[in-house]
Structures are given as C-alpha cells and as structure tokens.
mmCIF file of N, CA and C in Angstrom:
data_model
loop_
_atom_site.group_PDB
_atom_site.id
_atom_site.type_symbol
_atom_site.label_atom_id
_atom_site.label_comp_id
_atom_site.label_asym_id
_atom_site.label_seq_id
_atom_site.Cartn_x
_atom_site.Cartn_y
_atom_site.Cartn_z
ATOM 1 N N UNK G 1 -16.159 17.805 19.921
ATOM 2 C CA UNK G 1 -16.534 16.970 21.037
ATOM 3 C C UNK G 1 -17.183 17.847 22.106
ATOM 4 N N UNK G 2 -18.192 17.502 22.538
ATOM 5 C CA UNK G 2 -18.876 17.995 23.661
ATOM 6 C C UNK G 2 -18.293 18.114 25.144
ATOM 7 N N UNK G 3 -18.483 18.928 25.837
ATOM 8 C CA UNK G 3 -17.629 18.794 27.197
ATOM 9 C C UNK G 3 -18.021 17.789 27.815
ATOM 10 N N UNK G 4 -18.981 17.141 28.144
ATOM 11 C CA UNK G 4 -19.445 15.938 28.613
ATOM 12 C C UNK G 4 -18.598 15.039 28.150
ATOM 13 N N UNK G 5 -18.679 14.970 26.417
ATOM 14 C CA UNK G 5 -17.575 13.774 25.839
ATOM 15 C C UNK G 5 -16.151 13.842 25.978
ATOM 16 N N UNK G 6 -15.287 15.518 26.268
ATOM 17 C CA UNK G 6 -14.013 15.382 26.514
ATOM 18 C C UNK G 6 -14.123 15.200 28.080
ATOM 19 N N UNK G 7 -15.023 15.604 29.283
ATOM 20 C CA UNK G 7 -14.674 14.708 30.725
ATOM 21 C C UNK G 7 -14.651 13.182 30.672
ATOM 22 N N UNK G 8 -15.311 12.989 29.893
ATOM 23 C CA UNK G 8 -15.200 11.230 29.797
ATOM 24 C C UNK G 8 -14.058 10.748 29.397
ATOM 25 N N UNK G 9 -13.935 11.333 27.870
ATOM 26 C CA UNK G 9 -12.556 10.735 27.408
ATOM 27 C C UNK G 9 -11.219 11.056 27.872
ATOM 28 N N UNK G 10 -11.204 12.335 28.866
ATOM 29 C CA UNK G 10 -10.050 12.760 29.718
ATOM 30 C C UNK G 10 -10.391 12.332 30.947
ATOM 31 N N UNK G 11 -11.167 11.428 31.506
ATOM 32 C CA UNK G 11 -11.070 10.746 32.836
ATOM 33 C C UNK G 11 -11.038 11.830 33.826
ATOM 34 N N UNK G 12 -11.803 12.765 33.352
ATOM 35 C CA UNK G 12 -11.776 14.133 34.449
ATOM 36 C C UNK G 12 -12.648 13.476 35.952
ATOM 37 N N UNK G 13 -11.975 13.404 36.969
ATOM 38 C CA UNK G 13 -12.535 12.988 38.177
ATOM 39 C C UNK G 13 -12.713 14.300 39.097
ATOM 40 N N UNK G 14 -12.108 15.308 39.666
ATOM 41 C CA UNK G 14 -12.654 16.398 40.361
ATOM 42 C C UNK G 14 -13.790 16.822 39.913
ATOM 43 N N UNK G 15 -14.669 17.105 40.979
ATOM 44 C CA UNK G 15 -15.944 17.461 40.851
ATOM 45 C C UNK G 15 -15.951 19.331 40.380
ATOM 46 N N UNK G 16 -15.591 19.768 40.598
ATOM 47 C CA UNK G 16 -15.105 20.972 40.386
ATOM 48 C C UNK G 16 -14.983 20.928 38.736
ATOM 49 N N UNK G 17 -14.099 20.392 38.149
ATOM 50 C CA UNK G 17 -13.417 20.500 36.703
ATOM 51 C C UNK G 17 -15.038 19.853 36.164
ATOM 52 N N UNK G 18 -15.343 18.859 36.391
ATOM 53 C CA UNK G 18 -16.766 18.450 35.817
ATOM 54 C C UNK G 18 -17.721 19.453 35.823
ATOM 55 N N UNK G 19 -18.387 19.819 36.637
ATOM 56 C CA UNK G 19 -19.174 20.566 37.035
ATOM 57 C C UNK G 19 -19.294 22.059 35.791
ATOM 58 N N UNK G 20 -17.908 22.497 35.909
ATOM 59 C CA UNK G 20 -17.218 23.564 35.261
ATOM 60 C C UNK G 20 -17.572 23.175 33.461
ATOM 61 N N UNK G 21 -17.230 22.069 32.905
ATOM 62 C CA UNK G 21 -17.411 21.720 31.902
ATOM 63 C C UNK G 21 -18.623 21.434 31.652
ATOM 64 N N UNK G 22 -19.494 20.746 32.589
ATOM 65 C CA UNK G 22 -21.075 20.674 32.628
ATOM 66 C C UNK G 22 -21.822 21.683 32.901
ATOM 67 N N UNK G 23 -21.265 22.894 32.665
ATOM 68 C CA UNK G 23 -22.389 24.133 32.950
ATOM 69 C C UNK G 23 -23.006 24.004 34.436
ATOM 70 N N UNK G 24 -22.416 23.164 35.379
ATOM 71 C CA UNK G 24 -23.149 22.991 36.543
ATOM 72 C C UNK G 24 -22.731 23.898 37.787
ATOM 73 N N UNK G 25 -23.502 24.995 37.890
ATOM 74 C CA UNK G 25 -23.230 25.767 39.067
ATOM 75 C C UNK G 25 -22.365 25.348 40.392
ATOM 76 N N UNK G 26 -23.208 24.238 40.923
ATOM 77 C CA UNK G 26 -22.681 23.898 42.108
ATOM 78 C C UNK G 26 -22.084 22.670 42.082
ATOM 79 N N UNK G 27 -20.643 22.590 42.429
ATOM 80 C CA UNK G 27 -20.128 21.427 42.110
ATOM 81 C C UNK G 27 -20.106 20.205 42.966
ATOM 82 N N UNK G 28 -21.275 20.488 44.194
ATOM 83 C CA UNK G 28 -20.891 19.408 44.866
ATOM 84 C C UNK G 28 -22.535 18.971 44.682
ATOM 85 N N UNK G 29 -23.838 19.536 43.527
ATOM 86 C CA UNK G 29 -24.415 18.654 42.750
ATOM 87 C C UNK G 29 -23.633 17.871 41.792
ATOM 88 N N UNK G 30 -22.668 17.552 42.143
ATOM 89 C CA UNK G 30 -21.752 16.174 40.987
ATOM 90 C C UNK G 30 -21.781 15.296 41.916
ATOM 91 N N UNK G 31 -21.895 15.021 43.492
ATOM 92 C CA UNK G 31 -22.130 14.143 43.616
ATOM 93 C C UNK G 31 -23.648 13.671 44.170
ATOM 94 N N UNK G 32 -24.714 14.396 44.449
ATOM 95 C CA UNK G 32 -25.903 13.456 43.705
ATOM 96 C C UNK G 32 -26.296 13.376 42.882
ATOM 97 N N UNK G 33 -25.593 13.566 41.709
ATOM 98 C CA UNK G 33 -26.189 12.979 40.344
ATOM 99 C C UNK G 33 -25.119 11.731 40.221
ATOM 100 N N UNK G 34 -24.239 11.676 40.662
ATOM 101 C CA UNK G 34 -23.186 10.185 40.631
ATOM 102 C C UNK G 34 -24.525 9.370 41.472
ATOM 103 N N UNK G 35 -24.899 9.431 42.615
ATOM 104 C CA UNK G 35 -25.692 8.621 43.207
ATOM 105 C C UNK G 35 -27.149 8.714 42.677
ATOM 106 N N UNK G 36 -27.500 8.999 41.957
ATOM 107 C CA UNK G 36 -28.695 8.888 40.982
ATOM 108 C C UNK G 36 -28.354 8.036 39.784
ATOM 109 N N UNK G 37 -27.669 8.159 39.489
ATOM 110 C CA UNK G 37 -27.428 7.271 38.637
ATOM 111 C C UNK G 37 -25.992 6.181 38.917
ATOM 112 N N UNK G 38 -26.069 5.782 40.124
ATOM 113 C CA UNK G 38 -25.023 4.610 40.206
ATOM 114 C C UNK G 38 -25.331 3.030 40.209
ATOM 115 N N UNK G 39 -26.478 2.718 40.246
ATOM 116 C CA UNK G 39 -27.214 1.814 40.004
ATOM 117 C C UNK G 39 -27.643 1.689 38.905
ATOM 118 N N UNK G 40 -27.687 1.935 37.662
ATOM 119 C CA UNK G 40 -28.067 2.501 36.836
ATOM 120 C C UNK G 40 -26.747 1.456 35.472
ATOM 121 N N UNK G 41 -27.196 0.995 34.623
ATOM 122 C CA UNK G 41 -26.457 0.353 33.591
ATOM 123 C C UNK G 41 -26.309 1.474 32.596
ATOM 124 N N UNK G 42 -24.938 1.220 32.215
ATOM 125 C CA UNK G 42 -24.300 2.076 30.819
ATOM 126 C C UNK G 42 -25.609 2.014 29.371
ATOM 127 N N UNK G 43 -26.082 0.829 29.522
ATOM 128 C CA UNK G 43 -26.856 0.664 28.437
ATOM 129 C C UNK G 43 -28.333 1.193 28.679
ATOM 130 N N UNK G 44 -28.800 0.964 30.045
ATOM 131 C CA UNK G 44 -29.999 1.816 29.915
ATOM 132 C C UNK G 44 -29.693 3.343 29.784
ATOM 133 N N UNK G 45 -28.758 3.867 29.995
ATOM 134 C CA UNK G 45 -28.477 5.529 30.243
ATOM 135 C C UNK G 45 -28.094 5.694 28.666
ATOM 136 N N UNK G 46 -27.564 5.211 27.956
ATOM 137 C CA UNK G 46 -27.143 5.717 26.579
ATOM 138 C C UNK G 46 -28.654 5.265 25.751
ATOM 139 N N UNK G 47 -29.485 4.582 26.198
ATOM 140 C CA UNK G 47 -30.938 4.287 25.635
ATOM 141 C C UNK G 47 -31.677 5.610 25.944
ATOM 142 N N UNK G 48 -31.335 5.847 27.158
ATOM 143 C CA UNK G 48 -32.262 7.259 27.770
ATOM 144 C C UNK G 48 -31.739 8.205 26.623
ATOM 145 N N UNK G 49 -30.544 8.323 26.376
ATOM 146 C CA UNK G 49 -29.817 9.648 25.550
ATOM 147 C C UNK G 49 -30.531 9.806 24.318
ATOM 148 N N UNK G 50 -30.691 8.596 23.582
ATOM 149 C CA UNK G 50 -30.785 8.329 22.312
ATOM 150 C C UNK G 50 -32.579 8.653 22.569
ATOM 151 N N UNK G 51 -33.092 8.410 23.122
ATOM 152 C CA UNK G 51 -34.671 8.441 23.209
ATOM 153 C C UNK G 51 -34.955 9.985 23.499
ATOM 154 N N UNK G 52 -34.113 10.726 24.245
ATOM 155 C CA UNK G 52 -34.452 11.919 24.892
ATOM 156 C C UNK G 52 -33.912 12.850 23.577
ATOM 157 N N UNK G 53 -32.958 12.676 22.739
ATOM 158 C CA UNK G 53 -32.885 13.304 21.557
ATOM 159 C C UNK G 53 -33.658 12.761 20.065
ATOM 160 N N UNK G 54 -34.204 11.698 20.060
ATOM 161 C CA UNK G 54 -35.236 11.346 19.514
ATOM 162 C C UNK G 54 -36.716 12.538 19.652
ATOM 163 N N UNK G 55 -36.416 12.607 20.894
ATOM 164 C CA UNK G 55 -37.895 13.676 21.482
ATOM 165 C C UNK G 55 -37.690 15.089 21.324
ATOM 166 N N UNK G 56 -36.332 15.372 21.591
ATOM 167 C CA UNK G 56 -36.003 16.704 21.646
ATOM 168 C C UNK G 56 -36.256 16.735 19.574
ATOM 169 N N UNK G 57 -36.034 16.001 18.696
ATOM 170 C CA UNK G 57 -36.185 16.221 17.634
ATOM 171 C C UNK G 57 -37.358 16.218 17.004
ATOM 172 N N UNK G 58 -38.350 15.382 17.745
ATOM 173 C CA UNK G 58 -40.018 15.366 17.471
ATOM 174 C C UNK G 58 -40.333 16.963 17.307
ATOM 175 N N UNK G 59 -39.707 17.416 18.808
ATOM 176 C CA UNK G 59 -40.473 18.840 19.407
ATOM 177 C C UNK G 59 -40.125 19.545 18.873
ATOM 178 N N UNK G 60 -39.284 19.654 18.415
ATOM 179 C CA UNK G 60 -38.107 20.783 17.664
ATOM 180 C C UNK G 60 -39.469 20.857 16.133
ATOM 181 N N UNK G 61 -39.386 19.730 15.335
ATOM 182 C CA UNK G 61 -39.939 19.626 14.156
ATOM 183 C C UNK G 61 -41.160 20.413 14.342
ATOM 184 N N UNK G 62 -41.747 20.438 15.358
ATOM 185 C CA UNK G 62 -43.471 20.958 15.605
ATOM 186 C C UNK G 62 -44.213 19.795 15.723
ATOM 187 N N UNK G 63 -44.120 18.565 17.247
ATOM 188 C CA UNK G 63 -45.375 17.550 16.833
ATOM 189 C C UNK G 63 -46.549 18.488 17.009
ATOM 190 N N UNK G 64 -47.587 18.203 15.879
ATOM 191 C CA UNK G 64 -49.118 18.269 16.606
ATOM 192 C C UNK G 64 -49.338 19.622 15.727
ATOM 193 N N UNK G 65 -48.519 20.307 15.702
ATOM 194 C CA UNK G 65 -48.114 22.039 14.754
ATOM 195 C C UNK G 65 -49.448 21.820 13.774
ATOM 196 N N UNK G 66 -49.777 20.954 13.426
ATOM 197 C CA UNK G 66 -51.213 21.323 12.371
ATOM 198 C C UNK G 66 -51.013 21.196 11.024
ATOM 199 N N UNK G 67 -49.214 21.284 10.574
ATOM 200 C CA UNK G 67 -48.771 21.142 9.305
ATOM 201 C C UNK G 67 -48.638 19.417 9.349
ATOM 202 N N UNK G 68 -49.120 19.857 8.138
ATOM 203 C CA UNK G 68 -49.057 17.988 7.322
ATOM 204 C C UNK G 68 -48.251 17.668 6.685
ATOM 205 N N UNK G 69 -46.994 17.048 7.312
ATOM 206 C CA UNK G 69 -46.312 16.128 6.587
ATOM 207 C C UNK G 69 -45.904 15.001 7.951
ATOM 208 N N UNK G 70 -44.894 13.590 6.997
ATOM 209 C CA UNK G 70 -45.154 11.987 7.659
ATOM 210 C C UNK G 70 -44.404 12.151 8.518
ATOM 211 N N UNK G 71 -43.110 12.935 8.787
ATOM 212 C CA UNK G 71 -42.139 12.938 9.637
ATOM 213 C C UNK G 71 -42.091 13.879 10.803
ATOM 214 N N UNK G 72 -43.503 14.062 10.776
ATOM 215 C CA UNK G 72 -43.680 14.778 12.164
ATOM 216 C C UNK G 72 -44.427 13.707 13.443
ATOM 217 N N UNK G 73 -44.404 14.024 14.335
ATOM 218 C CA UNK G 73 -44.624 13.407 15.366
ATOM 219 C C UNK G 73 -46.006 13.352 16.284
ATOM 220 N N UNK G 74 -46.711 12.433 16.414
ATOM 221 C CA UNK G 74 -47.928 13.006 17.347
ATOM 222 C C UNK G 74 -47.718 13.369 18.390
ATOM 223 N N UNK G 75 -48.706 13.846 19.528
ATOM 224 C CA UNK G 75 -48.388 13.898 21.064
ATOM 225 C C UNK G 75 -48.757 12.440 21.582
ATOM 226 N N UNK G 76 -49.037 11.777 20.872
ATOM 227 C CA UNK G 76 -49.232 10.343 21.786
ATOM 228 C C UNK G 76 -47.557 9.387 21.262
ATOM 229 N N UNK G 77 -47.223 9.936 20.232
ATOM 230 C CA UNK G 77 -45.711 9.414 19.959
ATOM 231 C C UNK G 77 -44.992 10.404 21.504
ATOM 232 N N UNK G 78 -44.764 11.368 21.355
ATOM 233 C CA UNK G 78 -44.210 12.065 22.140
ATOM 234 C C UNK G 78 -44.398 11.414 23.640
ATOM 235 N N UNK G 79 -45.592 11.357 23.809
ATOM 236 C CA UNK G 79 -46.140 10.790 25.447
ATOM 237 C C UNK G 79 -45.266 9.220 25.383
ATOM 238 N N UNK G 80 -45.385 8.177 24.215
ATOM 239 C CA UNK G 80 -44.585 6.828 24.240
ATOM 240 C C UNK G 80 -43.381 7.382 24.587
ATOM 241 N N UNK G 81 -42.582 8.349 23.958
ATOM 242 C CA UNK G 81 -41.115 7.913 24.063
ATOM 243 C C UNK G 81 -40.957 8.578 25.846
ATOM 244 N N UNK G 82 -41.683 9.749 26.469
ATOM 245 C CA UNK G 82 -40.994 9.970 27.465
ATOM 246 C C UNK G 82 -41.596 9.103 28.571
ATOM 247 N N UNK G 83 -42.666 8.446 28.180
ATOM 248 C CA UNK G 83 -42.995 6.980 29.726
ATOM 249 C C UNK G 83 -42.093 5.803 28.993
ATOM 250 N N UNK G 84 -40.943 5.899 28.003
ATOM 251 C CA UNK G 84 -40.512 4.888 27.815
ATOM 252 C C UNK G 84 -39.057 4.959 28.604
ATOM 253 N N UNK G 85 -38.822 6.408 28.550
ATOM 254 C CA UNK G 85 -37.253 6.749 29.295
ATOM 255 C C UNK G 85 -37.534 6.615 30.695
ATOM 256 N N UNK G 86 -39.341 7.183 31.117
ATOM 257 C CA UNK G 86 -39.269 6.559 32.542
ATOM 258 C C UNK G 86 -39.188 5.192 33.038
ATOM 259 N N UNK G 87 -39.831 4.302 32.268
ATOM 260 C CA UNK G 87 -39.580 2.822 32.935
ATOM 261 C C UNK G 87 -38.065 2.699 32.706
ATOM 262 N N UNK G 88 -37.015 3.131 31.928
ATOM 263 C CA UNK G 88 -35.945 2.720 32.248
ATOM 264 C C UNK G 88 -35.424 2.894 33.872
ATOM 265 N N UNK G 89 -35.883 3.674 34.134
ATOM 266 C CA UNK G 89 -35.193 4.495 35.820
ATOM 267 C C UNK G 89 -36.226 4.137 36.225
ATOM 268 N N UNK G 90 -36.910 2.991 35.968
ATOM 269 C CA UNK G 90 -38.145 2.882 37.551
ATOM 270 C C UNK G 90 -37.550 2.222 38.491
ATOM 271 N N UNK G 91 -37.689 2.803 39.826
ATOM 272 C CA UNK G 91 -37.115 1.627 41.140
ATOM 273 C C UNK G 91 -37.850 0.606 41.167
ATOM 274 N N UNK G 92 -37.714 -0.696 41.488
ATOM 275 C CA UNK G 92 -38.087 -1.714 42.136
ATOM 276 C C UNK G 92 -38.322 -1.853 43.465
#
C-alpha cells in the first residue's frame, strides 16, 4: 500500500504525519492543497488519477519515439488526455 493509501485508510488527520508520508517538505502546504481541492468531487479526482497514470504510461512507453508498434501513443493522444484532466478542475 502506498503512503497516500495507508493516510487514507488510517484516517491520518495531522498535517505533519501526512505531509511526512507524502514526501511533502512543508507541512503546512497540507493545507492549501486541502483547499484546492475541496470543491472538488471524489469522482472527478480519482478520474484525474486514472488519466494522469494513463499518461504517465503513454510517456514512459516512448509516445512519438519513432518505433512502430499499436500500443504506443501519439502526442496528440498525449495532448487529449492532459486538456482532458484540465477541464475536470476548470472553475466556473
């Protein structure tokens, strides 16, 4: 389990203990990223996850690399999925 996934599933609330498990230097960036994303639905944020490791796996493979095979990725696939994670977080 990932430290992200044991603060969740241990209901870790100090910003400190989070932070610590999130590789995050400064622990009192834990609370504007709570207010960046508090408006924000469970379902668009686990869409963002799934799309942003979708991409991280395009890039990883080599899109665009010049080698030919089907399961690689273009840069105009690449460009869809990350203006697709942005309209999730667009303000109104």
């Amino acid at each position: 389990m990932s430290a992200t996934g044991y603060a969740y599933a241990s209901g870790v609330k100090k910003d400190s203990k989070l932070a610590q498990l999130c590789s995050i230097s400064n622990p009192n960036r834990i609370y504007y990223l709570r207010q960046e994303v508090a408006n924000t639905s469970i379902n668009a944020l686990a869409k963002a996850v799934t799309m942003m490791l979708d991409l991280e796996i395009s890039i990883k493979r080599g899109a665009d690399s010049g080698a030919v095979a089907s399961h690689r990725a273009s840069s105009k696939d690449l460009l869809l999925i990350i203006l697709s994670v942005s309209r999730l977080f667009k303000l109104t």
